[in-house]
PDB file of C-alpha atoms in Angstrom:
ATOM      1  CA  MET A  10      -0.195 129.925  94.271  1.00  0.00           C
ATOM      2  CA  VAL A  11       0.570 126.293  93.512  1.00  0.00           C
ATOM      3  CA  LEU A  12       0.595 126.068  89.520  1.00  0.00           C
ATOM      4  CA  ASN A  13       0.895 123.340  87.435  1.00  0.00           C
ATOM      5  CA  ARG A  14       4.491 124.015  86.744  1.00  0.00           C
ATOM      6  CA  GLU A  15       5.469 123.907  90.206  1.00  0.00           C
ATOM      7  CA  ILE A  16       3.601 120.939  90.928  1.00  0.00           C
ATOM      8  CA  SER A  17       5.282 119.166  88.251  1.00  0.00           C
ATOM      9  CA  TYR A  18       8.560 120.332  89.399  1.00  0.00           C
ATOM     10  CA  PHE A  19       8.268 119.203  92.811  1.00  0.00           C
ATOM     11  CA  LEU A  20       7.259 115.996  91.634  1.00  0.00           C
ATOM     12  CA  ARG A  21       9.940 115.241  90.148  1.00  0.00           C
ATOM     13  CA  MET A  22      12.084 116.107  93.032  1.00  0.00           C
ATOM     14  CA  LEU A  23      10.644 112.620  94.549  1.00  0.00           C
ATOM     15  CA  HIS A  24      12.659 110.451  92.173  1.00  0.00           C
ATOM     16  CA  LYS A  25      15.564 111.800  94.563  1.00  0.00           C
ATOM     17  CA  PRO A  26      16.198 110.186  97.641  1.00  0.00           C
ATOM     18  CA  VAL A  27      13.948 112.123  99.747  1.00  0.00           C
ATOM     19  CA  LYS A  28      12.635 110.665 102.875  1.00  0.00           C
ATOM     20  CA  THR A  29      10.150 113.879 104.524  1.00  0.00           C
ATOM     21  CA  VAL A  30       8.820 116.677 102.931  1.00  0.00           C
ATOM     22  CA  VAL A  31       8.240 119.871 105.138  1.00  0.00           C
ATOM     23  CA  PHE A  32       5.480 122.409 103.966  1.00  0.00           C
ATOM     24  CA  ASP A  33       5.479 125.793 105.045  1.00  0.00           C
ATOM     25  CA  LEU A  34       1.846 127.180 105.839  1.00  0.00           C
ATOM     26  CA  ASP A  35       0.942 130.556 106.231  1.00  0.00           C
ATOM     27  CA  GLY A  36       1.224 132.226 102.608  1.00  0.00           C
ATOM     28  CA  THR A  37       2.560 129.121 101.022  1.00  0.00           C
ATOM     29  CA  LEU A  38      -0.582 126.546 101.356  1.00  0.00           C
ATOM     30  CA  TYR A  39      -3.087 129.007 102.529  1.00  0.00           C
ATOM     31  CA  LEU A  40      -3.675 132.913 102.833  1.00  0.00           C
ATOM     32  CA  SER A  41      -6.061 133.538 106.032  1.00  0.00           C
ATOM     33  CA  GLY A  42      -7.001 130.268 106.201  1.00  0.00           C
ATOM     34  CA  ARG A  43      -8.200 129.557 102.469  1.00  0.00           C
ATOM     35  CA  PRO A  44      -6.371 127.408 100.718  1.00  0.00           C
ATOM     36  CA  TYR A  45      -4.734 128.017  97.411  1.00  0.00           C
ATOM     37  CA  PRO A  46      -5.718 126.366  94.204  1.00  0.00           C
ATOM     38  CA  GLY A  47      -4.368 123.093  93.980  1.00  0.00           C
ATOM     39  CA  ALA A  48      -2.946 123.196  97.395  1.00  0.00           C
ATOM     40  CA  VAL A  49      -4.595 120.178  99.035  1.00  0.00           C
ATOM     41  CA  GLU A  50      -4.498 118.256  96.154  1.00  0.00           C
ATOM     42  CA  THR A  51      -0.427 118.478  95.721  1.00  0.00           C
ATOM     43  CA  VAL A  52       0.193 117.619  99.735  1.00  0.00           C
ATOM     44  CA  CYS A  53      -1.796 114.843  99.305  1.00  0.00           C
ATOM     45  CA  ARG A  54      -0.342 113.812  96.265  1.00  0.00           C
ATOM     46  CA  VAL A  55       2.838 113.890  97.920  1.00  0.00           C
ATOM     47  CA  ALA A  56       1.510 112.495 101.427  1.00  0.00           C
ATOM     48  CA  GLN A  57       1.461 108.916  98.776  1.00  0.00           C
ATOM     49  CA  SER A  58       5.022 108.860  98.296  1.00  0.00           C
ATOM     50  CA  VAL A  59       6.643 110.155 101.728  1.00  0.00           C
ATOM     51  CA  PRO A  60       6.057 111.698 105.066  1.00  0.00           C
ATOM     52  CA  VAL A  61       4.510 114.890 105.096  1.00  0.00           C
ATOM     53  CA  TYR A  62       5.091 117.907 107.931  1.00  0.00           C
ATOM     54  CA  TYR A  63       3.912 121.013 108.501  1.00  0.00           C
ATOM     55  CA  LEU A  64       6.027 124.044 109.502  1.00  0.00           C
ATOM     56  CA  SER A  65       4.752 127.542 110.686  1.00  0.00           C
ATOM     57  CA  ASN A  66       6.592 130.287 112.531  1.00  0.00           C
ATOM     58  CA  ASN A  67       3.150 131.879 113.111  1.00  0.00           C
ATOM     59  CA  THR A  68       2.963 131.880 116.890  1.00  0.00           C
ATOM     60  CA  SER A  69      -0.606 133.792 117.183  1.00  0.00           C
ATOM     61  CA  LYS A  70      -2.302 130.029 117.256  1.00  0.00           C
ATOM     62  CA  SER A  71      -1.319 127.078 119.257  1.00  0.00           C
ATOM     63  CA  PRO A  72      -0.512 123.399 117.169  1.00  0.00           C
ATOM     64  CA  VAL A  73      -3.843 122.284 118.138  1.00  0.00           C
ATOM     65  CA  PHE A  74      -5.352 125.072 116.192  1.00  0.00           C
ATOM     66  CA  TYR A  75      -3.286 124.374 113.257  1.00  0.00           C
ATOM     67  CA  GLU A  76      -4.050 120.652 113.372  1.00  0.00           C
ATOM     68  CA  ASN A  77      -7.720 121.329 113.430  1.00  0.00           C
ATOM     69  CA  ARG A  78      -7.302 124.100 110.539  1.00  0.00           C
ATOM     70  CA  LEU A  79      -5.680 121.519 108.662  1.00  0.00           C
ATOM     71  CA  LYS A  80      -7.798 118.777 109.112  1.00  0.00           C
ATOM     72  CA  CYS A  81     -10.693 120.478 108.322  1.00  0.00           C
ATOM     73  CA  MET A  82      -8.988 121.244 104.938  1.00  0.00           C
ATOM     74  CA  GLY A  83      -8.692 117.603 104.323  1.00  0.00           C
ATOM     75  CA  LEU A  84      -4.928 117.549 104.659  1.00  0.00           C
ATOM     76  CA  PRO A  85      -3.117 114.645 105.980  1.00  0.00           C
ATOM     77  CA  LEU A  86      -2.132 114.505 109.355  1.00  0.00           C
ATOM     78  CA  ARG A  87       0.104 111.957 111.103  1.00  0.00           C
ATOM     79  CA  ASP A  88       1.465 112.502 115.182  1.00  0.00           C
ATOM     80  CA  GLY A  89       3.871 115.360 115.530  1.00  0.00           C
ATOM     81  CA  SER A  90       2.865 116.479 111.679  1.00  0.00           C
ATOM     82  CA  ILE A  91       3.083 120.228 113.084  1.00  0.00           C
ATOM     83  CA  ILE A  92       6.536 121.764 113.713  1.00  0.00           C
ATOM     84  CA  SER A  93       6.102 124.817 115.416  1.00  0.00           C
ATOM     85  CA  ALA A  94       8.395 127.487 117.045  1.00  0.00           C
ATOM     86  CA  LEU A  95       6.689 127.314 120.305  1.00  0.00           C
ATOM     87  CA  TYR A  96       8.002 123.486 120.316  1.00  0.00           C
ATOM     88  CA  LEU A  97      11.285 124.976 119.584  1.00  0.00           C
ATOM     89  CA  SER A  98      10.844 127.669 122.868  1.00  0.00           C
ATOM     90  CA  LEU A  99       9.872 124.783 125.032  1.00  0.00           C
ATOM     91  CA  GLU A 100      13.057 122.856 124.234  1.00  0.00           C
ATOM     92  CA  ALA A 101      15.345 125.888 124.693  1.00  0.00           C
ATOM     93  CA  ILE A 102      13.573 127.032 127.855  1.00  0.00           C
ATOM     94  CA  HIS A 103      14.238 123.400 129.450  1.00  0.00           C
ATOM     95  CA  ALA A 104      17.558 123.016 128.435  1.00  0.00           C
ATOM     96  CA  LYS A 105      18.585 126.465 130.131  1.00  0.00           C
ATOM     97  CA  GLY A 106      16.549 124.998 133.523  1.00  0.00           C
ATOM     98  CA  ILE A 107      14.744 128.250 133.513  1.00  0.00           C
ATOM     99  CA  LYS A 108      11.314 128.591 135.220  1.00  0.00           C
ATOM    100  CA  ASN A 109      10.065 131.941 135.381  1.00  0.00           C
ATOM    101  CA  VAL A 110       9.395 133.080 131.820  1.00  0.00           C
ATOM    102  CA  PHE A 111       6.958 136.273 131.269  1.00  0.00           C
ATOM    103  CA  PHE A 112       5.351 135.102 128.293  1.00  0.00           C
ATOM    104  CA  PHE A 113       3.965 137.142 125.770  1.00  0.00           C
ATOM    105  CA  ALA A 114       1.261 135.870 123.920  1.00  0.00           C
ATOM    106  CA  ASN A 115      -2.246 135.186 122.745  1.00  0.00           C
ATOM    107  CA  PRO A 116      -4.527 133.699 125.400  1.00  0.00           C
ATOM    108  CA  GLU A 117      -5.186 130.181 123.628  1.00  0.00           C
ATOM    109  CA  VAL A 118      -1.208 130.171 123.053  1.00  0.00           C
ATOM    110  CA  PHE A 119      -0.831 130.886 126.612  1.00  0.00           C
ATOM    111  CA  GLU A 120      -2.914 128.522 127.914  1.00  0.00           C
ATOM    112  CA  TRP A 121      -1.465 125.339 125.500  1.00  0.00           C
ATOM    113  CA  PHE A 122       2.214 126.705 126.572  1.00  0.00           C
ATOM    114  CA  ALA A 123       1.356 126.260 130.244  1.00  0.00           C
ATOM    115  CA  ALA A 124      -0.541 122.704 129.801  1.00  0.00           C
ATOM    116  CA  GLN A 125       2.485 121.663 128.037  1.00  0.00           C
ATOM    117  CA  ASP A 126       4.892 122.100 131.494  1.00  0.00           C
ATOM    118  CA  PRO A 127       2.947 123.488 134.380  1.00  0.00           C
ATOM    119  CA  SER A 128       5.868 123.848 136.739  1.00  0.00           C
ATOM    120  CA  LEU A 129       6.733 126.787 134.415  1.00  0.00           C
ATOM    121  CA  ASN A 130       5.598 130.250 136.070  1.00  0.00           C
ATOM    122  CA  LEU A 131       4.733 132.187 132.885  1.00  0.00           C
ATOM    123  CA  ASN A 132       3.570 135.165 134.441  1.00  0.00           C
ATOM    124  CA  PRO A 133       6.004 136.257 136.942  1.00  0.00           C
ATOM    125  CA  SER A 134       6.730 139.306 138.642  1.00  0.00           C
ATOM    126  CA  VAL A 135       9.175 141.785 137.246  1.00  0.00           C
ATOM    127  CA  GLU A 136      11.850 140.965 139.889  1.00  0.00           C
ATOM    128  CA  GLU A 137      10.935 137.181 139.500  1.00  0.00           C
ATOM    129  CA  THR A 138      11.321 137.142 135.587  1.00  0.00           C
ATOM    130  CA  GLU A 139      14.438 135.172 134.513  1.00  0.00           C
ATOM    131  CA  LEU A 140      13.158 135.449 130.796  1.00  0.00           C
ATOM    132  CA  VAL A 141      10.988 137.227 128.430  1.00  0.00           C
ATOM    133  CA  LEU A 142       9.351 134.920 125.788  1.00  0.00           C
ATOM    134  CA  VAL A 143       7.954 137.084 123.096  1.00  0.00           C
ATOM    135  CA  ALA A 144       5.390 135.071 120.532  1.00  0.00           C
ATOM    136  CA  TYR A 145       3.433 136.649 117.852  1.00  0.00           C
ATOM    137  CA  HIS A 146       0.459 138.244 120.187  1.00  0.00           C
ATOM    138  CA  ASN A 147      -1.623 140.069 118.070  1.00  0.00           C
ATOM    139  CA  SER A 148      -4.384 140.627 120.607  1.00  0.00           C
ATOM    140  CA  PHE A 149      -2.455 142.669 123.428  1.00  0.00           C
ATOM    141  CA  ASP A 150      -3.554 145.969 125.234  1.00  0.00           C
ATOM    142  CA  TYR A 151      -1.223 148.752 125.927  1.00  0.00           C
ATOM    143  CA  ARG A 152      -0.880 147.833 129.551  1.00  0.00           C
ATOM    144  CA  GLU A 153       0.464 144.404 128.501  1.00  0.00           C
ATOM    145  CA  LEU A 154       2.798 146.048 126.298  1.00  0.00           C
ATOM    146  CA  CYS A 155       3.988 148.194 129.331  1.00  0.00           C
ATOM    147  CA  GLU A 156       4.319 144.794 131.440  1.00  0.00           C
ATOM    148  CA  LEU A 157       6.689 143.655 128.273  1.00  0.00           C
ATOM    149  CA  SER A 158       8.850 146.861 128.008  1.00  0.00           C
ATOM    150  CA  PHE A 159       9.266 146.907 132.236  1.00  0.00           C
ATOM    151  CA  ARG A 160      11.332 143.410 131.948  1.00  0.00           C
ATOM    152  CA  VAL A 161      13.553 144.432 128.738  1.00  0.00           C
ATOM    153  CA  GLN A 162      14.235 147.875 129.589  1.00  0.00           C
ATOM    154  CA  ARG A 163      15.892 146.204 132.745  1.00  0.00           C
ATOM    155  CA  GLY A 164      18.285 143.797 130.814  1.00  0.00           C
ATOM    156  CA  VAL A 165      16.186 140.525 131.355  1.00  0.00           C
ATOM    157  CA  PRO A 166      17.323 138.193 128.809  1.00  0.00           C
ATOM    158  CA  PHE A 167      14.740 138.451 125.823  1.00  0.00           C
ATOM    159  CA  TRP A 168      13.781 135.752 123.062  1.00  0.00           C
ATOM    160  CA  VAL A 169      11.344 135.637 120.403  1.00  0.00           C
ATOM    161  CA  THR A 170       9.504 132.560 118.889  1.00  0.00           C
ATOM    162  CA  HIS A 171      10.447 134.165 115.341  1.00  0.00           C
ATOM    163  CA  SER A 172      11.758 137.380 113.865  1.00  0.00           C
ATOM    164  CA  ASP A 173       9.655 137.933 110.851  1.00  0.00           C
ATOM    165  CA  PHE A 174       8.726 141.833 110.574  1.00  0.00           C
ATOM    166  CA  VAL A 175       5.104 140.554 108.859  1.00  0.00           C
ATOM    167  CA  CYS A 176       2.851 138.273 108.528  1.00  0.00           C
ATOM    168  CA  PRO A 177       0.882 137.380 105.654  1.00  0.00           C
ATOM    169  CA  ASP A 178      -3.213 138.380 105.269  1.00  0.00           C
ATOM    170  CA  GLU A 179      -5.425 138.929 102.685  1.00  0.00           C
ATOM    171  CA  LYS A 180      -5.800 142.392 103.189  1.00  0.00           C
ATOM    172  CA  GLY A 181      -2.112 142.596 103.400  1.00  0.00           C
ATOM    173  CA  PRO A 182       1.106 142.135 105.209  1.00  0.00           C
ATOM    174  CA  VAL A 183       0.273 142.695 108.831  1.00  0.00           C
ATOM    175  CA  PRO A 184       2.840 143.699 112.080  1.00  0.00           C
ATOM    176  CA  ASP A 185       4.283 140.724 113.429  1.00  0.00           C
ATOM    177  CA  ILE A 186       7.276 140.138 116.040  1.00  0.00           C
ATOM    178  CA  GLY A 187       9.734 141.715 113.956  1.00  0.00           C
ATOM    179  CA  SER A 188       7.843 145.100 114.322  1.00  0.00           C
ATOM    180  CA  PHE A 189       7.483 144.526 118.146  1.00  0.00           C
ATOM    181  CA  MET A 190      11.549 144.135 118.240  1.00  0.00           C
ATOM    182  CA  ALA A 191      12.051 147.002 116.276  1.00  0.00           C
ATOM    183  CA  LEU A 192       9.583 149.124 118.617  1.00  0.00           C
ATOM    184  CA  LEU A 193      11.789 147.734 121.741  1.00  0.00           C
ATOM    185  CA  LYS A 194      15.044 148.572 120.169  1.00  0.00           C
ATOM    186  CA  ALA A 195      13.887 152.138 119.346  1.00  0.00           C
ATOM    187  CA  ALA A 196      12.464 152.955 122.786  1.00  0.00           C
ATOM    188  CA  TYR A 197      15.209 151.214 124.865  1.00  0.00           C
ATOM    189  CA  GLY A 198      17.831 150.141 122.512  1.00  0.00           C
ATOM    190  CA  LYS A 199      17.420 146.188 123.137  1.00  0.00           C
ATOM    191  CA  GLU A 200      17.268 143.350 120.923  1.00  0.00           C
ATOM    192  CA  PRO A 201      16.327 139.573 121.560  1.00  0.00           C
ATOM    193  CA  GLU A 202      18.831 137.181 122.449  1.00  0.00           C
ATOM    194  CA  ARG A 203      17.849 134.611 120.727  1.00  0.00           C
ATOM    195  CA  SER A 204      15.104 134.032 117.800  1.00  0.00           C
ATOM    196  CA  LEU A 205      13.511 130.358 118.182  1.00  0.00           C
ATOM    197  CA  ASP A 206      12.327 129.882 114.829  1.00  0.00           C
ATOM    198  CA  ARG A 207      12.577 127.388 111.491  1.00  0.00           C
ATOM    199  CA  LYS A 208      15.594 128.920 110.532  1.00  0.00           C
ATOM    200  CA  SER A 209      17.166 127.914 113.997  1.00  0.00           C
ATOM    201  CA  GLY A 210      17.150 124.549 113.391  1.00  0.00           C
ATOM    202  CA  SER A 211      16.669 121.651 116.133  1.00  0.00           C
ATOM    203  CA  ALA A 212      18.762 118.402 116.640  1.00  0.00           C
ATOM    204  CA  GLY A 213      15.293 116.418 116.779  1.00  0.00           C
ATOM    205  CA  MET A 214      13.447 117.647 113.189  1.00  0.00           C
ATOM    206  CA  PRO A 215      14.047 116.085 110.133  1.00  0.00           C
ATOM    207  CA  ARG A 216      16.065 118.101 107.488  1.00  0.00           C
ATOM    208  CA  PRO A 217      13.149 119.814 105.587  1.00  0.00           C
ATOM    209  CA  ILE A 218      12.449 120.639 101.858  1.00  0.00           C
ATOM    210  CA  SER A 219      10.042 123.421 102.235  1.00  0.00           C
ATOM    211  CA  TYR A 220       8.177 124.441  99.207  1.00  0.00           C
TER     212      TYR A 220
END
């Protein structure tokens, strides 16, 4: 919850040479889509002084979804305001020149990812798969889980968009990608080679002050 004491502390920081402020989203500005008291007002006040960006590890939804959610909340947005692990994942795939990626993701995220680079094959056969990329898929069925496991157990390189074990929810924390990782390690002894989350950083990202 954003309290008056925390707001005052944060605004005092702006007297220092701060060029950009990056706010985390889930569990920081809001929970289950509901803003914490004072959160929107705080961000709007900060945005009057410096550019504001929004950071999320949550890859169950696309950046477009988050843009629309933040607009509905009345939060200030600009081009490129959303910093998502999905963008970092695309950058890493392009850097490696990979084309056949088995993408374990919710349908909306799958479609957004495919639209960013139509040359990617995001549902290759087991034999074609060069890389397994796991997003926060919270609508999968057992068959999809099996398709993921067929590739992981064969030793196909395995990346995750982030490694959080749980995701905040108003009813209590729910299993996230870290929990999927634990399942795959227990079943096959396999762990991801790379986690493409906010902790990994990117040369193109501003140095953030997260709050």
